[in-house]
Coordinates of C-alpha atoms and ligand atoms in Angstrom, one line a residue:
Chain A
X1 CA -34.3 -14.0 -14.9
X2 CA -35.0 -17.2 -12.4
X3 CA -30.8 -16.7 -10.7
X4 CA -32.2 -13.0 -9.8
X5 CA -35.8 -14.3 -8.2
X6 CA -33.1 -17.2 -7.1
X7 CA -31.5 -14.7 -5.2
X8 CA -34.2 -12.1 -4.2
X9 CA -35.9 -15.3 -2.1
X10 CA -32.5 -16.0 -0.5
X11 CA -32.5 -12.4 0.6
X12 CA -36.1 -12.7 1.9
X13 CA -34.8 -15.4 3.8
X14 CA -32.2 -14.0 5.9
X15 CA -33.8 -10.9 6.1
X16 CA -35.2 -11.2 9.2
X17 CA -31.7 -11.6 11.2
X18 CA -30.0 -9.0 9.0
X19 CA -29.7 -4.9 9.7
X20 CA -29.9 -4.9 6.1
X21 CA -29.0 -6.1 2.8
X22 CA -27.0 -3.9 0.0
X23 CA -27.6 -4.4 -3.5
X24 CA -28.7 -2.2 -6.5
X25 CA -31.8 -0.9 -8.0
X26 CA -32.7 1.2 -11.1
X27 CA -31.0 5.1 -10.6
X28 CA -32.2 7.9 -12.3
X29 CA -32.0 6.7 -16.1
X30 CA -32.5 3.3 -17.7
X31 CA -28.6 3.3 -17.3
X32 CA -27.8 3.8 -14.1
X33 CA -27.7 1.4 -10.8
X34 CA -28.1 2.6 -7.6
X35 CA -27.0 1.7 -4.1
X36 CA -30.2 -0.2 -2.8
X37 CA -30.5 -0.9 1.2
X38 CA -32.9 -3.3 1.7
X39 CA -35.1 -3.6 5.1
X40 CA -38.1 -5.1 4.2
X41 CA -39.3 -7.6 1.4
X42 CA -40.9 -4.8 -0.6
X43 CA -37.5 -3.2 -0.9
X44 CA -35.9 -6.9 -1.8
X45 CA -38.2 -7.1 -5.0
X46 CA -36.9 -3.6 -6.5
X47 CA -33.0 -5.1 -6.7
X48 CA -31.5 -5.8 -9.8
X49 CA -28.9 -7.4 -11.6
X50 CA -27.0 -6.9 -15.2
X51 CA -24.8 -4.6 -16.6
X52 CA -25.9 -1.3 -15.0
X53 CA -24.9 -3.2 -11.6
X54 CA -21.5 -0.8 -11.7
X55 CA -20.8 0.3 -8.3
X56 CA -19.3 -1.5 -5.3
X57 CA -21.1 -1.8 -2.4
X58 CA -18.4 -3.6 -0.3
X59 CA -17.4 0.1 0.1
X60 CA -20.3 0.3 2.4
X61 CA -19.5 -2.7 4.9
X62 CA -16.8 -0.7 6.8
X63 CA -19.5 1.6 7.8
X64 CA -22.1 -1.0 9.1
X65 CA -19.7 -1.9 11.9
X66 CA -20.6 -4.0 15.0
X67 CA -24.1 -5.2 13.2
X68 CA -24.8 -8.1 10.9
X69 CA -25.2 -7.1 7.1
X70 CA -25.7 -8.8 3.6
X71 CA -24.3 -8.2 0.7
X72 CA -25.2 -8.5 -3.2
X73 CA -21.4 -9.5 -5.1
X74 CA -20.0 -9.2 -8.6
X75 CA -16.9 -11.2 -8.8
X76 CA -14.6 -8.1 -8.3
X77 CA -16.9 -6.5 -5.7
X78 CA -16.4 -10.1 -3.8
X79 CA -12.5 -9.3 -4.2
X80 CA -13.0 -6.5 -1.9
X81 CA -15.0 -8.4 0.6
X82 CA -12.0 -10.7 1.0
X83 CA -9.4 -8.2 1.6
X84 CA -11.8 -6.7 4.0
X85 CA -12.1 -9.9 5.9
X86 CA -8.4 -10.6 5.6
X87 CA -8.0 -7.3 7.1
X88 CA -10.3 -7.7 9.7
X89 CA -12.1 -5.0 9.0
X90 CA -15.1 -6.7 9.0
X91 CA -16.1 -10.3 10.4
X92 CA -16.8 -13.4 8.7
X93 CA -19.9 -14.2 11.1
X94 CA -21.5 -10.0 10.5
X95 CA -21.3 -10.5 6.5
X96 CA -24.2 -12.5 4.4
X97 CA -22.6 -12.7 1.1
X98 CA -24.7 -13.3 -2.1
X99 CA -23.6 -13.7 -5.6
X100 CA -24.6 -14.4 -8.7
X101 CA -21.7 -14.7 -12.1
X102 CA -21.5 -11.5 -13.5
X103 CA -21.1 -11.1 -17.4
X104 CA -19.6 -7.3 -17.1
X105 CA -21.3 -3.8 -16.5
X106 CA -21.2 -0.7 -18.9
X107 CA -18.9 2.4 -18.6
X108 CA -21.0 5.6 -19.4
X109 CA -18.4 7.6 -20.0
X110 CA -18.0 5.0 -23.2
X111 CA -21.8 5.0 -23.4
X112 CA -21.8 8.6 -23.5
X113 CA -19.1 8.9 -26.4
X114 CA -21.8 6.9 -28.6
X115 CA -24.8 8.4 -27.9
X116 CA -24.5 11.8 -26.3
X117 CA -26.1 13.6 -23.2
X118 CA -26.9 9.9 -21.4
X119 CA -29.1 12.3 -19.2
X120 CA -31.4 11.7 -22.6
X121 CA -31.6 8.2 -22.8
X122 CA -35.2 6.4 -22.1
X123 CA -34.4 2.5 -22.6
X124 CA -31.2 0.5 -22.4
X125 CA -31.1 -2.9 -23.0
X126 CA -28.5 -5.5 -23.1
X127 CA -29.5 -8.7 -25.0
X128 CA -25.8 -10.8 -25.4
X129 CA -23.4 -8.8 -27.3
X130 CA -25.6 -5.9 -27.9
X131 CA -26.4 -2.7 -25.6
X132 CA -29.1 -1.4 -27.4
X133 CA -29.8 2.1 -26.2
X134 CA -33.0 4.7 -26.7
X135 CA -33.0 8.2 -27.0
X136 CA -35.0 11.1 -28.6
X137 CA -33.6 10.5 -31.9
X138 CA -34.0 6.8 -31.9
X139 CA -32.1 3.2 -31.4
X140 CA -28.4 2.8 -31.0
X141 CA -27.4 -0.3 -31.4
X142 CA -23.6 -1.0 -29.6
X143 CA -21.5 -3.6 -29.6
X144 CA -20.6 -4.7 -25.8
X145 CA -17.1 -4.8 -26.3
X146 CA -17.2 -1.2 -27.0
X147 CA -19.2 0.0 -23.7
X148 CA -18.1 -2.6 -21.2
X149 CA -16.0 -1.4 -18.5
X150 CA -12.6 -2.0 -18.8
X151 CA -12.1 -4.5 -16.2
X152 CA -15.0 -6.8 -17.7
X153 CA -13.0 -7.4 -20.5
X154 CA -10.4 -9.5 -19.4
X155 CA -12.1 -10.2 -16.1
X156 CA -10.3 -12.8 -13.9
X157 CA -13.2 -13.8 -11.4
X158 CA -16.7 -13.2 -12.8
X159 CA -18.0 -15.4 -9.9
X160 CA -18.5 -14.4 -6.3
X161 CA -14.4 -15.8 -4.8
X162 CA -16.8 -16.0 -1.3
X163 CA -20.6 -16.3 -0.9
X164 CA -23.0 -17.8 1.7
X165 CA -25.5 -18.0 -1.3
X166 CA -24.8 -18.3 -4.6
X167 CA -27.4 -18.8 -7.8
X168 CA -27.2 -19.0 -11.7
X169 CA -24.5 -21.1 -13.3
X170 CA -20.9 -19.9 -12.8
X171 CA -18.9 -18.3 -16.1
X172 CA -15.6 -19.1 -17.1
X173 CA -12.8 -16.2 -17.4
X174 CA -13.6 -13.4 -19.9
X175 CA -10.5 -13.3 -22.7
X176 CA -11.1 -10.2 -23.9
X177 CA -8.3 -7.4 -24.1
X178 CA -6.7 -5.4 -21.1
X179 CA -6.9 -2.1 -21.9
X180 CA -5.6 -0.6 -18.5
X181 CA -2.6 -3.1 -19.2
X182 CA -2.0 -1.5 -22.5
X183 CA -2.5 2.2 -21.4
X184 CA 0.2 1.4 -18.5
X185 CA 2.4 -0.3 -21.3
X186 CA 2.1 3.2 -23.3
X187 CA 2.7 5.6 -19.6
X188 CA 5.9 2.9 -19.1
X189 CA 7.0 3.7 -22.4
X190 CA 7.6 7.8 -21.6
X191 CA 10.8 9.1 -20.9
X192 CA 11.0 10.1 -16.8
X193 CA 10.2 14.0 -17.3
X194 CA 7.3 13.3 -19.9
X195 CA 5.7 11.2 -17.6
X196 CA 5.8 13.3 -14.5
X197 CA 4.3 16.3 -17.2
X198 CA 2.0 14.1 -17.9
X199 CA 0.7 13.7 -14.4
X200 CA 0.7 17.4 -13.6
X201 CA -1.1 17.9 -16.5
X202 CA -3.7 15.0 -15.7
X203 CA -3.8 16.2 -12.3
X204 CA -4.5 20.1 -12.8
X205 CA -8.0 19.4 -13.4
X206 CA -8.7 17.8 -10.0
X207 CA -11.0 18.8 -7.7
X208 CA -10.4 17.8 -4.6
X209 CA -13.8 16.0 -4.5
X210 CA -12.3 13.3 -2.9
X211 CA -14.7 11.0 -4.8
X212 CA -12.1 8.7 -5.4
X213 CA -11.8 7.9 -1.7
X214 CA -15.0 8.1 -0.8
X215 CA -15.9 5.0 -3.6
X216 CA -12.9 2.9 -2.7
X217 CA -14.1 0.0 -0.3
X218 CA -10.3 -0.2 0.8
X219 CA -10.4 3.5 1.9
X220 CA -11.3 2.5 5.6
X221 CA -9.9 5.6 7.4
X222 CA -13.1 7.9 7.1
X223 CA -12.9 11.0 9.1
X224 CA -9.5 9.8 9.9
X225 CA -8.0 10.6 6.4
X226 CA -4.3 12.2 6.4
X227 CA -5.3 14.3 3.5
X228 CA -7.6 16.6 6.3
X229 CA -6.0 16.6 9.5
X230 CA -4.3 19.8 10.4
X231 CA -2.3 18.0 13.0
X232 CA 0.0 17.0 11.2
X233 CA -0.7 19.0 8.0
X234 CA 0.3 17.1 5.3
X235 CA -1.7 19.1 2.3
X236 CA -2.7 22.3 2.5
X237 CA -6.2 23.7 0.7
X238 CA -4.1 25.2 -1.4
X239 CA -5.6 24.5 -5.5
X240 CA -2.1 23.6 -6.4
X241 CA -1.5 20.5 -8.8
X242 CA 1.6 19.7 -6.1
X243 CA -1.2 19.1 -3.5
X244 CA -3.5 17.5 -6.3
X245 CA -0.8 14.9 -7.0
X246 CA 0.4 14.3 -3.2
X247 CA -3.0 13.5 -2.6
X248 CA -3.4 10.6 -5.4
X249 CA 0.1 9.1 -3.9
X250 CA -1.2 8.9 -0.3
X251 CA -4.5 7.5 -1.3
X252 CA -2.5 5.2 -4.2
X253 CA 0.4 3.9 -1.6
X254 CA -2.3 3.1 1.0
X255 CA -3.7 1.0 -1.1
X256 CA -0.1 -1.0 -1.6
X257 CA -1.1 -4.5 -1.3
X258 CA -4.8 -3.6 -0.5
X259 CA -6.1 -2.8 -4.0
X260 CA -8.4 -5.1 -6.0
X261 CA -8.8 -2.8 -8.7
X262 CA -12.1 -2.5 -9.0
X263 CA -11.4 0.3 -10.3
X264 CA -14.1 2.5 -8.4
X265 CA -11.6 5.0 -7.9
X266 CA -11.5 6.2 -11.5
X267 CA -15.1 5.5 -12.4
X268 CA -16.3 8.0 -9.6
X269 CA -13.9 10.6 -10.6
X270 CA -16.0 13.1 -12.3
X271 CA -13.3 14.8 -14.3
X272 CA -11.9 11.2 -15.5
X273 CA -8.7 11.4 -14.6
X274 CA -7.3 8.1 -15.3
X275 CA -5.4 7.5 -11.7
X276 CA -6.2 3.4 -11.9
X277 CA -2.5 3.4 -13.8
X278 CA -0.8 4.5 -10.5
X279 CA -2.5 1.6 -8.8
X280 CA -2.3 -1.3 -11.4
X281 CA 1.4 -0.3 -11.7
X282 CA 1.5 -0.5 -7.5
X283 CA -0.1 -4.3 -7.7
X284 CA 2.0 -5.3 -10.5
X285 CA 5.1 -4.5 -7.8
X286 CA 3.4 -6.1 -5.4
X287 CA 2.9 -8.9 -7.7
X288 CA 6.4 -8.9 -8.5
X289 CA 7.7 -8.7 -5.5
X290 CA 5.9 -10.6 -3.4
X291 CA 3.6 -12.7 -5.4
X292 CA 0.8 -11.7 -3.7
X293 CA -3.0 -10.5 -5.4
X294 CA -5.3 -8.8 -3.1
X295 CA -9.0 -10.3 -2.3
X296 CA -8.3 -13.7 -3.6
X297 CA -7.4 -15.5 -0.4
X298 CA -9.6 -14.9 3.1
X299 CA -6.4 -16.7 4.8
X300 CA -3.6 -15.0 3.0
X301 CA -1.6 -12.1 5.3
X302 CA -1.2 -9.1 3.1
X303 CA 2.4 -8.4 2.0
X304 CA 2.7 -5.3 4.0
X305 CA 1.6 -6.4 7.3
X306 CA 4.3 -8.8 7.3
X307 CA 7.8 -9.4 6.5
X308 CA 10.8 -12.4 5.8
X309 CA 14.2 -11.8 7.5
X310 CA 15.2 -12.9 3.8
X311 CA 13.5 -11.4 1.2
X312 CA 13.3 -13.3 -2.0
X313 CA 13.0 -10.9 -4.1
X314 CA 14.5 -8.0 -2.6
X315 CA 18.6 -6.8 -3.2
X316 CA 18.9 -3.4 -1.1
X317 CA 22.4 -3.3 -1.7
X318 CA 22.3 -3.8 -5.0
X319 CA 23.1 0.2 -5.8
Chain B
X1 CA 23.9 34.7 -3.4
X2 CA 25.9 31.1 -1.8
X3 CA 29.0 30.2 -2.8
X4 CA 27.8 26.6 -3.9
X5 CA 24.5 27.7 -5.8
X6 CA 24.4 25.8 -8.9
X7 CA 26.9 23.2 -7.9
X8 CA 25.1 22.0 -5.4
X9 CA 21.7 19.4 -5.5
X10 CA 18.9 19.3 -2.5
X11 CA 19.7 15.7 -1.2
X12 CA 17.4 14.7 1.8
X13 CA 18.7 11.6 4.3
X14 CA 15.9 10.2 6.9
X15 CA 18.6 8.3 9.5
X16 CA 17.7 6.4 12.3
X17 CA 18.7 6.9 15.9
X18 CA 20.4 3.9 16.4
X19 CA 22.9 3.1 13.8
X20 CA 23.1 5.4 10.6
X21 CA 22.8 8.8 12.5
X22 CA 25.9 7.2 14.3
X23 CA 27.7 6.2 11.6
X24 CA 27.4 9.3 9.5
X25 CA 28.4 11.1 13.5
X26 CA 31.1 8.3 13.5
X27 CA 32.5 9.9 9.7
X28 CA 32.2 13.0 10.9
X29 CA 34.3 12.6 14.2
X30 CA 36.5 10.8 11.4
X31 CA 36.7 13.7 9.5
X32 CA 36.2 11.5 6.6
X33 CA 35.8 13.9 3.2
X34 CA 31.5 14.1 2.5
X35 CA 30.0 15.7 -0.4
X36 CA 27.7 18.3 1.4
X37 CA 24.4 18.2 -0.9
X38 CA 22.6 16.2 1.9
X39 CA 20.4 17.1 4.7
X40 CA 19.5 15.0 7.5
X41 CA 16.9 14.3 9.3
X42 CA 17.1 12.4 12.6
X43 CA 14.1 9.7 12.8
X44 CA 13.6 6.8 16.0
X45 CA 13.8 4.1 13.1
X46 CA 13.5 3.0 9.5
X47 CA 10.0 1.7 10.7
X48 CA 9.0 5.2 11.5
X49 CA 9.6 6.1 8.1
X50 CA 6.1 6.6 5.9
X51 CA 6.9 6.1 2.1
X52 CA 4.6 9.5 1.7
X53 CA 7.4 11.3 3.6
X54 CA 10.0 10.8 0.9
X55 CA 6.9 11.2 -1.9
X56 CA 6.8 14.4 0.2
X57 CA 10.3 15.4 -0.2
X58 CA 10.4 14.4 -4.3
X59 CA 7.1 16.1 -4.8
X60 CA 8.5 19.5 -2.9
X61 CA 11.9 19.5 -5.3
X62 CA 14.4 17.7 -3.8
X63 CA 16.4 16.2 -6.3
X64 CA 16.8 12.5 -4.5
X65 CA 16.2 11.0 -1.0
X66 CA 18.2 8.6 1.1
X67 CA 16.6 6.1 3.8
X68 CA 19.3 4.5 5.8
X69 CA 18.8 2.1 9.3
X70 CA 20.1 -0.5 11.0
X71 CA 21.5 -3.8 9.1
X72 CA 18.7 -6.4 8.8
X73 CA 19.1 -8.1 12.4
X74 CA 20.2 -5.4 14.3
X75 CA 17.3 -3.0 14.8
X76 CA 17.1 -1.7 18.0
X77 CA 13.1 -2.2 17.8
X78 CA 13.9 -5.8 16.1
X79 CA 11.8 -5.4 12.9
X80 CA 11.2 -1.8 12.2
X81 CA 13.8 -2.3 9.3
X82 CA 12.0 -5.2 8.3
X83 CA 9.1 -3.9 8.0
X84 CA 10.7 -0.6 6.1
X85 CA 12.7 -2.9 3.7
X86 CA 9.4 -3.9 2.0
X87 CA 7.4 -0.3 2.0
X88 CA 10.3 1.1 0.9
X89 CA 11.2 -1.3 -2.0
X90 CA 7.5 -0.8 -3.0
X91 CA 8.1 2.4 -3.3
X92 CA 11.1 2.3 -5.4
X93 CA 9.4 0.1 -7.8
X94 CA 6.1 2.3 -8.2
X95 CA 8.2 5.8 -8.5
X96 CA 9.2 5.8 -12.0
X97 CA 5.2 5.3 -13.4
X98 CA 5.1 9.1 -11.6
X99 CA 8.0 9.8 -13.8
X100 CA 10.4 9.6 -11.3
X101 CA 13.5 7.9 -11.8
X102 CA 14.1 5.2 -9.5
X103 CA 17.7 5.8 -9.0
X104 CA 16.8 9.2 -7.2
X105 CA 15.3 7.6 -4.4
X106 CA 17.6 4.7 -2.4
X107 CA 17.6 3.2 0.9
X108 CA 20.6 1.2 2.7
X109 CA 22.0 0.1 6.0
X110 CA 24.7 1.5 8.0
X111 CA 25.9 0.9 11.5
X112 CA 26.7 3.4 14.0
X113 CA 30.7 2.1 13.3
X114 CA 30.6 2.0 10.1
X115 CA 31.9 5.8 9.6
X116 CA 34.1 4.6 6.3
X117 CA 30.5 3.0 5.0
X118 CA 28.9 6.1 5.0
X119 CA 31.0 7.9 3.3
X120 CA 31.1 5.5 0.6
X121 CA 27.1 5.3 0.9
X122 CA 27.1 9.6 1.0
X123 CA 29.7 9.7 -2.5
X124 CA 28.2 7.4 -4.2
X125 CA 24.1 8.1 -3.4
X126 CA 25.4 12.0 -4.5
X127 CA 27.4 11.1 -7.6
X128 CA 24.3 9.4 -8.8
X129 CA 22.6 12.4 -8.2
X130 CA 24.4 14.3 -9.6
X131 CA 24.5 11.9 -13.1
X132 CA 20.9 12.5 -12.9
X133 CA 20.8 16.1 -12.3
X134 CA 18.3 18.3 -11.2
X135 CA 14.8 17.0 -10.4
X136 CA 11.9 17.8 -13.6
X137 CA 9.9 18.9 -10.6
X138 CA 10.6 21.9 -9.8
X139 CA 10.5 22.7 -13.3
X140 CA 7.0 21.4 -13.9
X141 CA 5.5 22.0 -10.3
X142 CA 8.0 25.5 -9.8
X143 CA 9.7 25.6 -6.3
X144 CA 8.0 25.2 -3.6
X145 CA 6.3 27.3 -1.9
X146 CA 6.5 28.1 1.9
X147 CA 5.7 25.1 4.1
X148 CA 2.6 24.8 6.1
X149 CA 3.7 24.9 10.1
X150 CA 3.3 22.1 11.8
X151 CA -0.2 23.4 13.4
X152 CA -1.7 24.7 10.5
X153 CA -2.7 28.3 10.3
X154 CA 0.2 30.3 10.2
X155 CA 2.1 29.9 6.9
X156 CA 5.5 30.9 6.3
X157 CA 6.5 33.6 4.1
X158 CA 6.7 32.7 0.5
Ligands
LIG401 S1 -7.8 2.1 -5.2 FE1 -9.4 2.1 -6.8 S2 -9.3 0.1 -7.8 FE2 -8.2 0.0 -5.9 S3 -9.6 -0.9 -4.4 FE3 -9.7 1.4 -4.3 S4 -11.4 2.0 -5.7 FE4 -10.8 -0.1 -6.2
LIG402 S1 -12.3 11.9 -7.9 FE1 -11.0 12.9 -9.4 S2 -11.4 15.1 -9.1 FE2 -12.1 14.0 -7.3 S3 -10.3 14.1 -5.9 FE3 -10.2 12.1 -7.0 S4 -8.9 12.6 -8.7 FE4 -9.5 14.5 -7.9

């Protein structure tokens, strides 16, 4: 692919004045990316790029503070770069940002549905619409549509929204369906105490991995996080689903205004608990309200660190 | 067992300092008739406020929650309202895809003169309570349990 070799020379470029560059390289199986941090040249020619890309790694900046990184962007992972910089949580001049248009990664949870233990697979290959995928018992032939994440399909900014280096010809808008719309549309449509069953019942199965924190670029707070101080203790270690639930609403409602849906949050979750809902409802208030969509603008103040002595949109009397 | 048990809803009020506090003080000296389903709790300002602490208070049973500060203008801290107006309107508009009706969670403005206004904010935040009855929490979570203390370790009794 000449945008990848495009790219990998770009990277070998600015190497030299970078602590290092994050990207992806082949994981475990044919199907899975991993986080790649790349010092050297040699570690520059094992990155990758396609559909098994899925991770973010702007969830990684935060943590390179105070030294001069690069970074390798999809069009969403660039979404968080930009609320990161709007925040100033990181700075323009300590970011190298390279992209490349991305034409949508897998979900192997959907992957997994067609073909079984993934753990199994030894080849996956996506040529156009086709993942075509090996295991013991031979070739399975998918359409894309059916194993693309969720967010691919109706993908809004396939191209890097900020880049210092940029190669391969940019791609329009995907116009595909939005499933996560319709799944909100169906969790809108329950009756009040349905809904909150629902939750509780979603919820039990929670962990307390934390793994949805720990993936979300936005999730700045590190060893900071309300949901383990003791002073003040706002959950306790208790396995209850009232704990389970609080702890989705803090992480959820400090994202207000802040989430780009990437939706890294649900993918990591590794009893797929379908919490991106509670945070594509929160943007769509946002949205509402203030007509503001995080990561698109480097300028743009978000909506909760600032106010208007009249608010459009808001009528606080109006019970 | 209390005289009002049954009759009664678990109403929590965060009031600021500087105006509602008065003004529900200022009903009070008034001796202005209150429904008595509400508990408050004294905070510096509506900017203090954390959206999680009312998430907090649904979560734990209480069947609604009412925010009150200063009138837009007339913060003692300038903006802390301002500031609150927006969180809190957030919140209200992302509470019901918990399955949490909106209407159980409201937030207003009330002087420290303004006894009359908070009786009529008290009545009315209740009666819509009330037209809502009891919170589905309690019966999907159960009642809470005993709260953590403020330090951690020791737990109160169940
Ligand atoms: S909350 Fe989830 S979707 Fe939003 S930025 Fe964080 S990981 Fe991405
Ligand atoms: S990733 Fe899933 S299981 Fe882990 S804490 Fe988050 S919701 Fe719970």
């Amino acid at each position: 692919m000449q945008s990848l070799e495009d790219i990998k020379a770009k990277i070998k470029d600015a190497l030299p004045g970078l602590d290092c560059v994050i990207g992806w390289e082949r994981g475990w199986s044919p199907l899975h990316g991993t986080p790649l941090f790349m010092r050297s040249p040699e570690d520059v020619d094992r990155l990758t790029w396609g559909p098994f890309n899925v991770g973010n790694p702007a969830t990684y900046l935060t943590g390179f503070k105070g030294k001069k990184v690069g970074v390798v962007v999809k069009g969403c992972d660039s979404r968080s770069v930009v609320q990161l910089l709007q925040e100033k949580l990181v700075k323009r001049e300590d970011v190298v940002v390279f992209g490349m248009p991305c034409e949508g990664v897998v979900d192997l949870t959907k992957v997994a549905r067609k073909v079984g233990d993934i753990a199994l697979v030894n080849a996956a290959v996506r040529a156009g619409g086709t993942l075509s995928v090996t295991t013991p018992e031979g070739m399975v032939e998918i359409p894309w549509e059916e194993v693309a994440a969720d967010k691919c399909l109706s993908c809004q900014y396939p191209n890097a929204l900020v880049s210092d280096h940029f190669a391969g010809e940019p791609l329009p808008p995907a116009m595909g369906r939005d499933p996560a719309a319709e799944q909100l549309a169906a969790l809108e449509a329950m009756a009040p105490a349905e809904l909150f069953a629902h939750w509780a019942k979603v919820m039990e199965r929670c962990i307390r991995c934390y793994a949805c924190r720990n993936a979300c670029p936005m999730c700045v707070c590190r060893d900071h996080c309300i949901a383990q101080t003791r002073d003040p203790h706002w959950l306790t270690q208790e396995d209850s689903t009232r704990e389970k639930l609080m702890f989705q609403m803090i992480h959820a409602l400090h994202l207000a205004g802040r989430c780009t849906e990437c939706g890294e949050c649900q993918r990591s979750c590794p009893v797929d608990i379908p919490i991106l809902a509670l945070r594509r409802k929160l943007n769509a208030v946002v949205k509402d309200l203030f007509d503001y969509q995080a990561g698109v603008d480097p300028q743009a103040v978000p909506p909760l660190f600032t106010f208007q002595v009249e608010e459009a949109k808001i009528n606080e009397r109006g019970w | 067992m209390p005289v009002l048990a049954g009759k009664e809803l678990r109403i929590v009020g965060f009031l600021c300092n500087w105006c509602s506090y008065g003004g529900a003080d200022t009903a009070g000296v008034g001796r202005f008739t209150q429904p008595t389903d509400l508990r408050i709790i004294r905070v510096p300002c509506s900017g203090r406020i954390d959206p999680l602490f009312i998430v907090k208070a649904l979560l734990g049973g209480a069947d609604g929650v009412l925010v009150s500060g200063c009138h837009p203008r007339d913060c003692h801290y300038a903006s802390g309202n301002f500031y609150a107006r927006r969180r809190l309107e957030v919140l209200k508009g992302m509470l019901p895809i918990l399955g949490i009706e909106p209407g159980r969670f409201e937030y207003t403005w009330v002087s420290a003169s303004e006894g009359q206004r908070w009786q009529h904010v008290v009545t009315t935040f209740t009666n819509q309570i009330h037209a809502l009855g009891p919170t589905p929490v309690k019966d999907v979570l159960g009642a809470c349990q005993g709260l953590p203390s403020l330090k951690g370790g020791d737990r109160a009794v169940a």
